[in-house]
PDB file of C-alpha atoms and ligand atoms in Angstrom:
ATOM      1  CA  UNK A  18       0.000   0.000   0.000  1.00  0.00           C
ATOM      2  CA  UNK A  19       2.728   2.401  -0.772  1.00  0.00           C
ATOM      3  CA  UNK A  20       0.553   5.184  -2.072  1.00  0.00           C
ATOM      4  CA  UNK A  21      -0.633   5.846   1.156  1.00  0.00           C
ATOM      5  CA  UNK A  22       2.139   5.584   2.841  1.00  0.00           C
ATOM      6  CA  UNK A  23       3.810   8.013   0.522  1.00  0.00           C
ATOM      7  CA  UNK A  24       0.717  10.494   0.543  1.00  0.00           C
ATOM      8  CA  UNK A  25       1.531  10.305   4.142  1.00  0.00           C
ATOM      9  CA  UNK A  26       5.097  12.086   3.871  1.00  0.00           C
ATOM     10  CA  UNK A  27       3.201  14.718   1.520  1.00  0.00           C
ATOM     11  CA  UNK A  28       2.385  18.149   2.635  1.00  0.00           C
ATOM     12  CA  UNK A  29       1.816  19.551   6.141  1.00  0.00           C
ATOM     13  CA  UNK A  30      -1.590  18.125   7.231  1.00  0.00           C
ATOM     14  CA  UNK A  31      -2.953  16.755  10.452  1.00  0.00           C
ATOM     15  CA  UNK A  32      -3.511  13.235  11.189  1.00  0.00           C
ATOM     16  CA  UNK A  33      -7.258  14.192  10.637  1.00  0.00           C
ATOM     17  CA  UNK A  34      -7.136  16.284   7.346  1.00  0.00           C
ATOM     18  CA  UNK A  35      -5.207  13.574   6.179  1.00  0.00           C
ATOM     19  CA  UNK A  36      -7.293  10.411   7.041  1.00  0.00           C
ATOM     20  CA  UNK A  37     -10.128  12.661   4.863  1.00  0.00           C
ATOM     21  CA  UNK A  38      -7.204  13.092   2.257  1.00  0.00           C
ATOM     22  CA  UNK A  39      -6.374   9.319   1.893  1.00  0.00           C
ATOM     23  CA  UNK A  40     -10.255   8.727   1.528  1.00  0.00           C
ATOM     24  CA  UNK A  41     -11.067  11.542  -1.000  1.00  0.00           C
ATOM     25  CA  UNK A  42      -7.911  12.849  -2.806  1.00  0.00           C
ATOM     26  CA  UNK A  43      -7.960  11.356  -6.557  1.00  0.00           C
ATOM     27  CA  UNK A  44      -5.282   8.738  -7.072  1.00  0.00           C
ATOM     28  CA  UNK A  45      -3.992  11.420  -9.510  1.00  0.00           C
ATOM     29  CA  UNK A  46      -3.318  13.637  -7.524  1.00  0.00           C
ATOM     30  CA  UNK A  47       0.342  11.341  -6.833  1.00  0.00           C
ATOM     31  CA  UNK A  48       0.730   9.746 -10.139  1.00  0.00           C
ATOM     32  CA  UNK A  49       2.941   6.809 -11.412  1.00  0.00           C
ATOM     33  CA  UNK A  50       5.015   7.741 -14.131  1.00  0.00           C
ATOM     34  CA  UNK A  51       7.250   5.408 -16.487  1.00  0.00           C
ATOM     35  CA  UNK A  52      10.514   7.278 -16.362  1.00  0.00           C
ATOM     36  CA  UNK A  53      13.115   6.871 -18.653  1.00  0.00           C
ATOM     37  CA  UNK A  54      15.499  10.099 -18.289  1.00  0.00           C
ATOM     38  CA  UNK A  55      19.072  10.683 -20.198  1.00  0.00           C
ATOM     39  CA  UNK A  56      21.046  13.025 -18.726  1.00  0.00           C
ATOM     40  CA  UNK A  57      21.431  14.780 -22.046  1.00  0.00           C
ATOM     41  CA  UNK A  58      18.779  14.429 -25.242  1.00  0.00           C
ATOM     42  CA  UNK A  59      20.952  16.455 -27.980  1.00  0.00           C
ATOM     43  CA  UNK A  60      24.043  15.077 -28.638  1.00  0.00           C
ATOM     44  CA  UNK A  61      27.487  16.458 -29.599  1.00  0.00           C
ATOM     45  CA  UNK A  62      30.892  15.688 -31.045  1.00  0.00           C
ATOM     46  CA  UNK A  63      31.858  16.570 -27.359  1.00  0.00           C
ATOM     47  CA  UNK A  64      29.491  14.628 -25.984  1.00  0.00           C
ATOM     48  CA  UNK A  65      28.938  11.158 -27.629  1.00  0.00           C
ATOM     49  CA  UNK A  66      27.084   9.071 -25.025  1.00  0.00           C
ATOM     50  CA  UNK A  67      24.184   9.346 -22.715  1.00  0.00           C
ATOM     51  CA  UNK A  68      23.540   8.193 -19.534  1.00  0.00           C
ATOM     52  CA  UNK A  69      19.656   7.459 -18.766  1.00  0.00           C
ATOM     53  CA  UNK A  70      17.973   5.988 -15.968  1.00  0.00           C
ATOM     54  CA  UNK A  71      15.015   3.671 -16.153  1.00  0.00           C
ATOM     55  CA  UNK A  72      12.749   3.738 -13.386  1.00  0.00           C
ATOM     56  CA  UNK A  73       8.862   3.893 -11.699  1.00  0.00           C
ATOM     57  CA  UNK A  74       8.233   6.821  -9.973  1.00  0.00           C
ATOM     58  CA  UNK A  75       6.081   9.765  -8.788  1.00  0.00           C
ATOM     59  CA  UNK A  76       8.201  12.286 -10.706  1.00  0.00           C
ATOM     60  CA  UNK A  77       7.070  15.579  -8.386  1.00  0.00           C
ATOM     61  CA  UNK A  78       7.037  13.992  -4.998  1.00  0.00           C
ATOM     62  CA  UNK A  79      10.217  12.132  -5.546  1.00  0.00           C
ATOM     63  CA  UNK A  80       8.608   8.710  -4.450  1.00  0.00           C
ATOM     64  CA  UNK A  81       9.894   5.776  -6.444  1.00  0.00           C
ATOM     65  CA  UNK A  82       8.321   2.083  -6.829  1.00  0.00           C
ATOM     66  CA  UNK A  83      10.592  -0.722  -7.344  1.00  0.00           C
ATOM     67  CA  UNK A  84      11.324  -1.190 -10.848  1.00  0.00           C
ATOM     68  CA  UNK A  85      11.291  -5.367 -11.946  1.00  0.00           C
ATOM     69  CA  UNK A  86      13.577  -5.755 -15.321  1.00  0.00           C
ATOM     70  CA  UNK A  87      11.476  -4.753 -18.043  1.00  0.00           C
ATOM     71  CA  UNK A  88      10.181  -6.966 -20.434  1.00  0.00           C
ATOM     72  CA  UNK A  89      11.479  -4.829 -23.221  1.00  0.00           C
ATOM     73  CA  UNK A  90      14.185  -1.730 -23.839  1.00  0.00           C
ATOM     74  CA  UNK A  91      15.562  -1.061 -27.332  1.00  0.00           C
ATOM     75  CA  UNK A  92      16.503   1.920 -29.521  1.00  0.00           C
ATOM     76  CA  UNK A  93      14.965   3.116 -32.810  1.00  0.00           C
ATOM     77  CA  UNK A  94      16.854   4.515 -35.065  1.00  0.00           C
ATOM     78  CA  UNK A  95      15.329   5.047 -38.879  1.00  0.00           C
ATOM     79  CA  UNK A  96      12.865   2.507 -38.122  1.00  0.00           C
ATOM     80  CA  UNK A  97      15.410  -0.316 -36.781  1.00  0.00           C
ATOM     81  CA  UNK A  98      15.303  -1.282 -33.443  1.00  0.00           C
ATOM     82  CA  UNK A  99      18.230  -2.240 -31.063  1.00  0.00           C
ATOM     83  CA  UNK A 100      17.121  -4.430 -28.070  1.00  0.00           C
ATOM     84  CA  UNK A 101      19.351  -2.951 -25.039  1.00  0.00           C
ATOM     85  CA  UNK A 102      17.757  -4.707 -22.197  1.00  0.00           C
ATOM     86  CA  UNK A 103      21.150  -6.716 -21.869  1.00  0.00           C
ATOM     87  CA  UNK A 104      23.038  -3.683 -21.204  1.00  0.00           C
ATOM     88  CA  UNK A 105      20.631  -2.456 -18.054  1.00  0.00           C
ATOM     89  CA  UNK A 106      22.747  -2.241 -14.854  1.00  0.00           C
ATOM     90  CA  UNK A 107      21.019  -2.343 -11.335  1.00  0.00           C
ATOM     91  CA  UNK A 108      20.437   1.171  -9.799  1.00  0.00           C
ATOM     92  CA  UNK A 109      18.502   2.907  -7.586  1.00  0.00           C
ATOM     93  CA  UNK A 110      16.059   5.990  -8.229  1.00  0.00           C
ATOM     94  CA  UNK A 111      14.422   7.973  -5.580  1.00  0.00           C
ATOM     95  CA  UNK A 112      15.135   5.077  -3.150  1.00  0.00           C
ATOM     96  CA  UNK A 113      13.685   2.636  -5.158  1.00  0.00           C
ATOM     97  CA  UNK A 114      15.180  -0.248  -7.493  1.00  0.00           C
ATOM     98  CA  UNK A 115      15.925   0.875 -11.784  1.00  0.00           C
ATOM     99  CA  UNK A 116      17.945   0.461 -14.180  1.00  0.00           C
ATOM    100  CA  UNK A 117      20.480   2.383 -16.257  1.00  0.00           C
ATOM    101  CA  UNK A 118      22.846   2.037 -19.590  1.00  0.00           C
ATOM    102  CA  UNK A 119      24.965   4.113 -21.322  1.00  0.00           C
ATOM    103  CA  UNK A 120      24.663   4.518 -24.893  1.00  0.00           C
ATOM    104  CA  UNK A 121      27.129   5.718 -26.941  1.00  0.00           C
ATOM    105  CA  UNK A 122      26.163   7.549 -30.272  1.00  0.00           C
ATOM    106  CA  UNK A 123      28.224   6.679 -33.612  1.00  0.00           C
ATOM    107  CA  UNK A 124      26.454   8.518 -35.916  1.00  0.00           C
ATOM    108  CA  UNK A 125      23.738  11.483 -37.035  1.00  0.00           C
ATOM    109  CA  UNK A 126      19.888  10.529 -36.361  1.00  0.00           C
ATOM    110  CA  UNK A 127      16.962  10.862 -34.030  1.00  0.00           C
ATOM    111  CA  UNK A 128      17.517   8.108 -31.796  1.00  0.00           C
ATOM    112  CA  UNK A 129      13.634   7.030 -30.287  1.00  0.00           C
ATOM    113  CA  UNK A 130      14.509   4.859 -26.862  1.00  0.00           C
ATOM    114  CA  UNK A 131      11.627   2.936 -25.898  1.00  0.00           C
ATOM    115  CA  UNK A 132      10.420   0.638 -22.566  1.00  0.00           C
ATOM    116  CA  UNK A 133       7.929  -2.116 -22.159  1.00  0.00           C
ATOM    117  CA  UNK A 134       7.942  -2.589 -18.712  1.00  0.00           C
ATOM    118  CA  UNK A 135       6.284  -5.979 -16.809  1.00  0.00           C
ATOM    119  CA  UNK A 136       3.059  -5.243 -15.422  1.00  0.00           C
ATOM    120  CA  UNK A 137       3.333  -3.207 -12.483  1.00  0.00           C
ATOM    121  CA  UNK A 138       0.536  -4.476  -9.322  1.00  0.00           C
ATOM    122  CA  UNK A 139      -0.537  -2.106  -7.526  1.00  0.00           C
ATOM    123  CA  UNK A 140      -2.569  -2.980  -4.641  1.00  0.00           C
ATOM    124  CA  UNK A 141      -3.963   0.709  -3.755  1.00  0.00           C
ATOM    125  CA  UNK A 142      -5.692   0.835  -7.001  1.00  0.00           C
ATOM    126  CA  UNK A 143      -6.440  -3.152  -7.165  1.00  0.00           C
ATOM    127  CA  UNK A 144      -5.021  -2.950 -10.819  1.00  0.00           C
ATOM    128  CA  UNK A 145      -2.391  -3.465 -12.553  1.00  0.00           C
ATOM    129  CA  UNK A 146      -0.017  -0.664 -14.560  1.00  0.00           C
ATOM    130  CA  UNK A 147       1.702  -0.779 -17.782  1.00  0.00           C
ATOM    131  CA  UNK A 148       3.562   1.869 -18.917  1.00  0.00           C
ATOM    132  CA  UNK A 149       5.151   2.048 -22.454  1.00  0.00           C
ATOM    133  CA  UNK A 150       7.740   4.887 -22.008  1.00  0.00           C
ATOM    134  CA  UNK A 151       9.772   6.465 -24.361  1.00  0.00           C
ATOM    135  CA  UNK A 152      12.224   9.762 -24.848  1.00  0.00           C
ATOM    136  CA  UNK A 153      14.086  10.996 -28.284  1.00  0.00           C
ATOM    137  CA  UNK A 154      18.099  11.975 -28.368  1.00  0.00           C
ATOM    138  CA  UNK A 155      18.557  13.874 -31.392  1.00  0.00           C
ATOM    139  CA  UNK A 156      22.470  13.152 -32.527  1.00  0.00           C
ATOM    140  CA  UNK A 157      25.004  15.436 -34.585  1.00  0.00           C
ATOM    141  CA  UNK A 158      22.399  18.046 -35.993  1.00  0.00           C
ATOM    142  CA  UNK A 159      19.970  15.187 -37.745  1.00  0.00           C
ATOM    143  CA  UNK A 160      16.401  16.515 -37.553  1.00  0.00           C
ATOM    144  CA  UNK A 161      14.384  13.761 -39.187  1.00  0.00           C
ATOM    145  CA  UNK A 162      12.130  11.139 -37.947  1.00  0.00           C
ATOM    146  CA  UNK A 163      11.060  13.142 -34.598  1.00  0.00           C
ATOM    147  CA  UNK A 164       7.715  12.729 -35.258  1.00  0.00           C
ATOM    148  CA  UNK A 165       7.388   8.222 -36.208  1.00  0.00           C
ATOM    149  CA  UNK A 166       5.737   5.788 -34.154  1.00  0.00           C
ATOM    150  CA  UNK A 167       7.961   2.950 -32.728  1.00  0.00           C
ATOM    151  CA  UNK A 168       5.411   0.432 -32.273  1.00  0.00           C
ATOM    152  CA  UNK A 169       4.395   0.533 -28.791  1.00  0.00           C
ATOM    153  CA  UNK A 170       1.004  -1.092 -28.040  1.00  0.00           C
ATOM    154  CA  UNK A 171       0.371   2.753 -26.931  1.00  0.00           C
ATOM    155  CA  UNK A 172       2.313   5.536 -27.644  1.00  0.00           C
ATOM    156  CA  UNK A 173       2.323   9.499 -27.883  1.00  0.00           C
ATOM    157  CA  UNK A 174       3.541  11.371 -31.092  1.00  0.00           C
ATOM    158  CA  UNK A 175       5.045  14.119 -30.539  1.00  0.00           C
ATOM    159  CA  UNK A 176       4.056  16.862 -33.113  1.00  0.00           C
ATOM    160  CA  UNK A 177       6.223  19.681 -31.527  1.00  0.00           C
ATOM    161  CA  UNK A 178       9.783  18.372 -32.212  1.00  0.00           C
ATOM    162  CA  UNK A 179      10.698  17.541 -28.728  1.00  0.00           C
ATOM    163  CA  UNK A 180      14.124  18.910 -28.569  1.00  0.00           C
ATOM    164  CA  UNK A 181      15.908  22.030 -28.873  1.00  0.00           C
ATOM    165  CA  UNK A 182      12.749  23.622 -26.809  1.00  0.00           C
ATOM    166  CA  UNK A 183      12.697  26.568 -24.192  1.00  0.00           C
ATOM    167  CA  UNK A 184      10.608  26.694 -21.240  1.00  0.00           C
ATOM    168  CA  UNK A 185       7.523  28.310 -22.095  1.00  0.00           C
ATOM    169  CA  UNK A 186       7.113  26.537 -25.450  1.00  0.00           C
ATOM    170  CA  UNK A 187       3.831  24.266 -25.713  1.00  0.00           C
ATOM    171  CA  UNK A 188       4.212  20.661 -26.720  1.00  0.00           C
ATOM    172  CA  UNK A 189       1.992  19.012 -28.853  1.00  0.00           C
ATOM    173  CA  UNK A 190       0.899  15.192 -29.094  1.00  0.00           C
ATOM    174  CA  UNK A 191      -0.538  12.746 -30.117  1.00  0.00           C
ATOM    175  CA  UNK A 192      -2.012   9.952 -28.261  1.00  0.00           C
ATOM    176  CA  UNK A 193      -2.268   6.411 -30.080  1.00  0.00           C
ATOM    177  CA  UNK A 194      -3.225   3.134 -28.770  1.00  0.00           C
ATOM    178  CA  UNK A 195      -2.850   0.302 -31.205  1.00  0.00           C
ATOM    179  CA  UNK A 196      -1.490   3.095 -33.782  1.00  0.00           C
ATOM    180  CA  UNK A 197      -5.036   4.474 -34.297  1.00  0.00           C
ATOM    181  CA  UNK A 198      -5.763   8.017 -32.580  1.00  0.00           C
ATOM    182  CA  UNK A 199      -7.313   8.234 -28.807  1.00  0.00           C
ATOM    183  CA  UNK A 200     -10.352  10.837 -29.073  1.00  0.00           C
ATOM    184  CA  UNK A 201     -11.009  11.969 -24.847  1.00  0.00           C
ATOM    185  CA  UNK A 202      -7.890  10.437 -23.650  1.00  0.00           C
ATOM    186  CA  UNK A 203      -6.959  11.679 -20.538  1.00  0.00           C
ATOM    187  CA  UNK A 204      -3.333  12.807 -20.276  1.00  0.00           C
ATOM    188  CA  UNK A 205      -1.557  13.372 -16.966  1.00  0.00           C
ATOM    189  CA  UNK A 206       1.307  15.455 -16.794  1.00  0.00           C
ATOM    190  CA  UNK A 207       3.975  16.038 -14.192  1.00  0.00           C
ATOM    191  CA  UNK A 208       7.492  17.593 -13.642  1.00  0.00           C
ATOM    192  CA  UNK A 209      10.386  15.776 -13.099  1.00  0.00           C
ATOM    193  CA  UNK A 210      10.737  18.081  -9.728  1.00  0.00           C
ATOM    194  CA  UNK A 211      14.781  16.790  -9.257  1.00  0.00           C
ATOM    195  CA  UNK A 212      16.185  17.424  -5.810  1.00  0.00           C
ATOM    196  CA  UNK A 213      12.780  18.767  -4.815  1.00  0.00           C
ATOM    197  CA  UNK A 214      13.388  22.384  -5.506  1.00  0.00           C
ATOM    198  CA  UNK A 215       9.960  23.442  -6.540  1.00  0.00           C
ATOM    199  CA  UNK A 216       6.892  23.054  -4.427  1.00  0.00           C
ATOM    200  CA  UNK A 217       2.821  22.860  -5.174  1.00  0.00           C
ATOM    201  CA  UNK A 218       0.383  25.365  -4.259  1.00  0.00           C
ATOM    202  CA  UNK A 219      -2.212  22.435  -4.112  1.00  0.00           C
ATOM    203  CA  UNK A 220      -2.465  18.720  -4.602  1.00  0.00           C
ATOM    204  CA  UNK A 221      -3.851  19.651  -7.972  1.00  0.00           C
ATOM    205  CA  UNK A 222      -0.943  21.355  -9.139  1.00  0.00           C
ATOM    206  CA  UNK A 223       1.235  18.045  -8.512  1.00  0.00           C
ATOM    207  CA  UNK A 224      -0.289  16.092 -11.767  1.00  0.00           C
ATOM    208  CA  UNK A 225      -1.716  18.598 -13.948  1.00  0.00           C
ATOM    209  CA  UNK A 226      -4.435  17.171 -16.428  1.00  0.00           C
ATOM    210  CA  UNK A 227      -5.283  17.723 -20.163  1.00  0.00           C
ATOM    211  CA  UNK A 228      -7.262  15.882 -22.678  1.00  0.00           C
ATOM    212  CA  UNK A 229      -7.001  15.068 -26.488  1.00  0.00           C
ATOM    213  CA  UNK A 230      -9.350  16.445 -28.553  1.00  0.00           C
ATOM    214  CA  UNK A 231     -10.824  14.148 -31.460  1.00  0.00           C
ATOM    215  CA  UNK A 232      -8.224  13.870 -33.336  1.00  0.00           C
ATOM    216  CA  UNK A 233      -6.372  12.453 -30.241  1.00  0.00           C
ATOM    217  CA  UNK A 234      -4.175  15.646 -30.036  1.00  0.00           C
ATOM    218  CA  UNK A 235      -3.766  17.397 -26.363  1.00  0.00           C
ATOM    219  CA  UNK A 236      -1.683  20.953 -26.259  1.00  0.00           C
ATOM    220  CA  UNK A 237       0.094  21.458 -22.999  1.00  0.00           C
ATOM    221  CA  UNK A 238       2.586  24.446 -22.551  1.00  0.00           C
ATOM    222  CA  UNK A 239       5.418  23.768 -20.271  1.00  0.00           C
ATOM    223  CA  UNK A 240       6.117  26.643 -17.358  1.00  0.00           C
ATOM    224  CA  UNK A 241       9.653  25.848 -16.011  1.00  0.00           C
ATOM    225  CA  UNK A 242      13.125  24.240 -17.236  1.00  0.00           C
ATOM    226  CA  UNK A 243      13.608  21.006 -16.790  1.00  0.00           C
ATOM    227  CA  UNK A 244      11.996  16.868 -17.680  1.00  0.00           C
ATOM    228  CA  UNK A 245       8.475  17.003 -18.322  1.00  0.00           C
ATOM    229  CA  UNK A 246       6.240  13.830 -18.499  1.00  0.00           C
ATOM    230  CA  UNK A 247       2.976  13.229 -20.463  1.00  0.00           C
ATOM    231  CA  UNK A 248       0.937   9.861 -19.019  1.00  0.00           C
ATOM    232  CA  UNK A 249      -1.620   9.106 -21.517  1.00  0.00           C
ATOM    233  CA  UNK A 250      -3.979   6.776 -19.809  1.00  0.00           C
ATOM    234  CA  UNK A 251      -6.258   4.400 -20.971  1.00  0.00           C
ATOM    235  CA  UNK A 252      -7.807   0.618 -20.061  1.00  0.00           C
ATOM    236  CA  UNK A 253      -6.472  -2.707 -21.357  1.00  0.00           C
ATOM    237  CA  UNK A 254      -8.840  -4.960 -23.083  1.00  0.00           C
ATOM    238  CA  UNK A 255      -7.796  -7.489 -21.102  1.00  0.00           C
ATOM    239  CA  UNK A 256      -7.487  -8.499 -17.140  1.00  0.00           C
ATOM    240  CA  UNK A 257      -4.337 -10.134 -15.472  1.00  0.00           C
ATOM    241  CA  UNK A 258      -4.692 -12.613 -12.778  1.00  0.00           C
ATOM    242  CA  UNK A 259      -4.051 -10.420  -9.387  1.00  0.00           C
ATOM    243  CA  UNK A 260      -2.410 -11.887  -6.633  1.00  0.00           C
ATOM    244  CA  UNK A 261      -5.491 -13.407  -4.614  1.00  0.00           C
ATOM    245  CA  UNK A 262      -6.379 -15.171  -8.147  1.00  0.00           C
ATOM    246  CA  UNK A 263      -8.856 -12.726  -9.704  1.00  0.00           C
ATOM    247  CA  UNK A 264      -8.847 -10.631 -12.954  1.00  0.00           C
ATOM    248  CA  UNK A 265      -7.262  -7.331 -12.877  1.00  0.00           C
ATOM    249  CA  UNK A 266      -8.359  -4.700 -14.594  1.00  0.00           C
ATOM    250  CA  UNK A 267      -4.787  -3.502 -16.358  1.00  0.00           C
ATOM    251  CA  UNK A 268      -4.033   0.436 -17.083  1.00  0.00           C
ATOM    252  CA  UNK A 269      -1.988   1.085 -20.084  1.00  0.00           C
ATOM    253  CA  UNK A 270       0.398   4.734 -20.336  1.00  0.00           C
ATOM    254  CA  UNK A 271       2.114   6.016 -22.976  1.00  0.00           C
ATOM    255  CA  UNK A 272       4.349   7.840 -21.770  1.00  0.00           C
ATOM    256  CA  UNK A 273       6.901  10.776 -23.254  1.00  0.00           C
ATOM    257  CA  UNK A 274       9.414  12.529 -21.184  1.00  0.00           C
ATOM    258  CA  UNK A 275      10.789  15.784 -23.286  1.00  0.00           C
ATOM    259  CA  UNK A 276      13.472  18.384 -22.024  1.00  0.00           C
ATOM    260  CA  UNK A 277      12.615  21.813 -22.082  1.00  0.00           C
ATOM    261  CA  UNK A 278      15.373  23.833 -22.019  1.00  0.00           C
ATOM    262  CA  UNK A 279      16.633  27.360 -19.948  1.00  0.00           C
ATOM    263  CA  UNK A 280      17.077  30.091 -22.171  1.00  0.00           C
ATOM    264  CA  UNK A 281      20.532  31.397 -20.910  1.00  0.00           C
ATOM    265  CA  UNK A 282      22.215  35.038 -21.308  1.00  0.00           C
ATOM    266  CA  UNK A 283      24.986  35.619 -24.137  1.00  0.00           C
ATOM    267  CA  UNK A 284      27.911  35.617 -22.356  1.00  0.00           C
TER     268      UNK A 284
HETATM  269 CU1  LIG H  16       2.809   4.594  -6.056  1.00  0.00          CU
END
C-alpha cells in the first residue's frame, strides 16, 4: 500500500485532514510515471554518449516504486530497433530499485529509446499498470524522424519536435493506442521536480491534467526548465490474474518525457 504511505510524507496536514485526504484525494493527484530520463537528449561531437535511468516513480514527490527488469528496452533509429535490455545495470532511483545504460552515439539521427515494462501491481488501485515509455536523443544536428511511431502497443507522437525547446514553449501530441488516434484520452502530466526544488500550491498542481481532442491531439505548454512527463492513460482490453487469483483490470500509459530547455544570457 505504498501510495498511502507516501501520501503520508506529503504536505503539512494533520492526522485528521489527512485520514479525509487518503479517503477523497484522486489517485492522480500522486501519479505513477514510467521514467526513462538521459542526462542529455541532444548530442554532440563533445558529448557522444548518454547516460539514462530507467525507473517507476512519482516524478514531483520524488517517491519511487521498485522497478522489476522490463520486459522490453531497445533503440529506434530510422525505423530499426536495437534491443538494449542486456546492457541495463542495477540502480537505484528515488530510493527505489531501476535500471540504467549508457549509450554511446556513432552517428547522425533521431535516436527514439523505448520501454515495455512488466506489469506493475498495484494494490492501492487493485489494478495493474503498464507503462510504455519512451524519450528521443537527437544526434550530430539530424532533424528527421522526430515525429514516427515505434510500435508501442500505446504511444504518444510528438508533433512539436521535442528537442531544442525553451521553457515556455507548448508541446503538442498525439495519443495512439494500437497506432489508431485516442479521441477523450486523458493525459496526466507532471514535472520531473529533481532534488525537490519546486513546491505545489495544491495537490492539484502536482499532476496537472489535459485531454485530447478528437483527433487524439492534447496541447500542454510547459512553465519551467527542466523533464516534463505526459501519461496518456487508458484501459487494457484485457485483465491479469491479481495476486489473490482474480482478474485485474490492467491500465496502459504512454508515456513521453521531453526536455525543455533554460534560455541562458549571451555571455
Ligand atoms: Cu505509487
Amino acid at each position: 500500500m505504498h501510495c498511502q504511505e507516501e501520501k503520508k510524507t506529503f504536505g503539512l496536514v494533520s492526522t485528521l485532514a489527512l485520514a479525509f485526504l487518503v479517503v477523497a484525494m484522486p489517485v492522480s493527484a500522486l501519479a505513477h510515471f514510467g521514467m526513462l530520463i538521459p542526462d542529455r537528449n541532444i548530442v554532440t561531437q563533445d558529448h557522444r554518449t548518454a547516460s539514462m535511468t530507467l525507473s517507476f516513480s512519482h516524478p514531483f514527490a520524488g517517491m519511487g516504486m521498485d522497478m522489476a527488469k522490463p520486459a522490453k528496452f531497445f533503440v529506434d533509429l530510422n525505423g530499426r530497433k536495437t534491443d538494449l535490455v542486456s546492457t541495463l545495470q542495477p540502480t537505484t532511483v528515488m530510493g527505489h530499485k531501476a535500471w540504467k545504460t549508457d549509450y554511446r552515439f556513432r552517428r547522425p539521427g533521431v535516436y527514439i529509446f523505448g520501454v515495455e515494462p512488466q506489469p506493475y501491481w498495484e494494490p492501492a488501485e487493485d489494478t495493474y499498470i503498464i507503462h510504455y515509455t519512451k524519450t528521443e536523443i537527437a544526434a550530430f544536428g539530424a532533424d528527421e524522424g522526430w515525429d514516427r511511431p515505434i510500435g508501442l502497443k500505446t504511444e504518444i507522437i510528438p508533433l512539436l519536435r521535442p528537442f531544442g525547446n525553451y521553457a515556455g514553449n507548448s508541446f503538442v501530441g498525439k495519443v495512439l493506442l494500437d497506432g489508431r488516434p485516442v479521441p477523450g484520452a486523458h493525459v496526466e502530466v507532471e514535472f520531473y521536480n529533481r532534488g525537490q526544488k519546486l513546491t505545489a500550491p495544491s495537490e492539484y498542481h502536482v499532476t496537472q491534467v489535459v485531454k485530447t481532442d478528437s483527433q487524439g491531439i492534447f496541447v500542454f505548454t510547459c512553465p519551467a526548465p527542466g523533464w516534463w512527463g505526459f501519461a496518456a492513460l487508458s484501459e487494457a482490453d484485457y485483465k491479469l490474474k491479481g495476486p489473490d487469483g482474480k482478474d485485474k483490470d490492467v491500465e496502459l500509459g504512454a508515456i513521453l518525457w521531453t526536455y525543455l530547455d533554460r534560455w541562458p544570457a549571451a555571455k
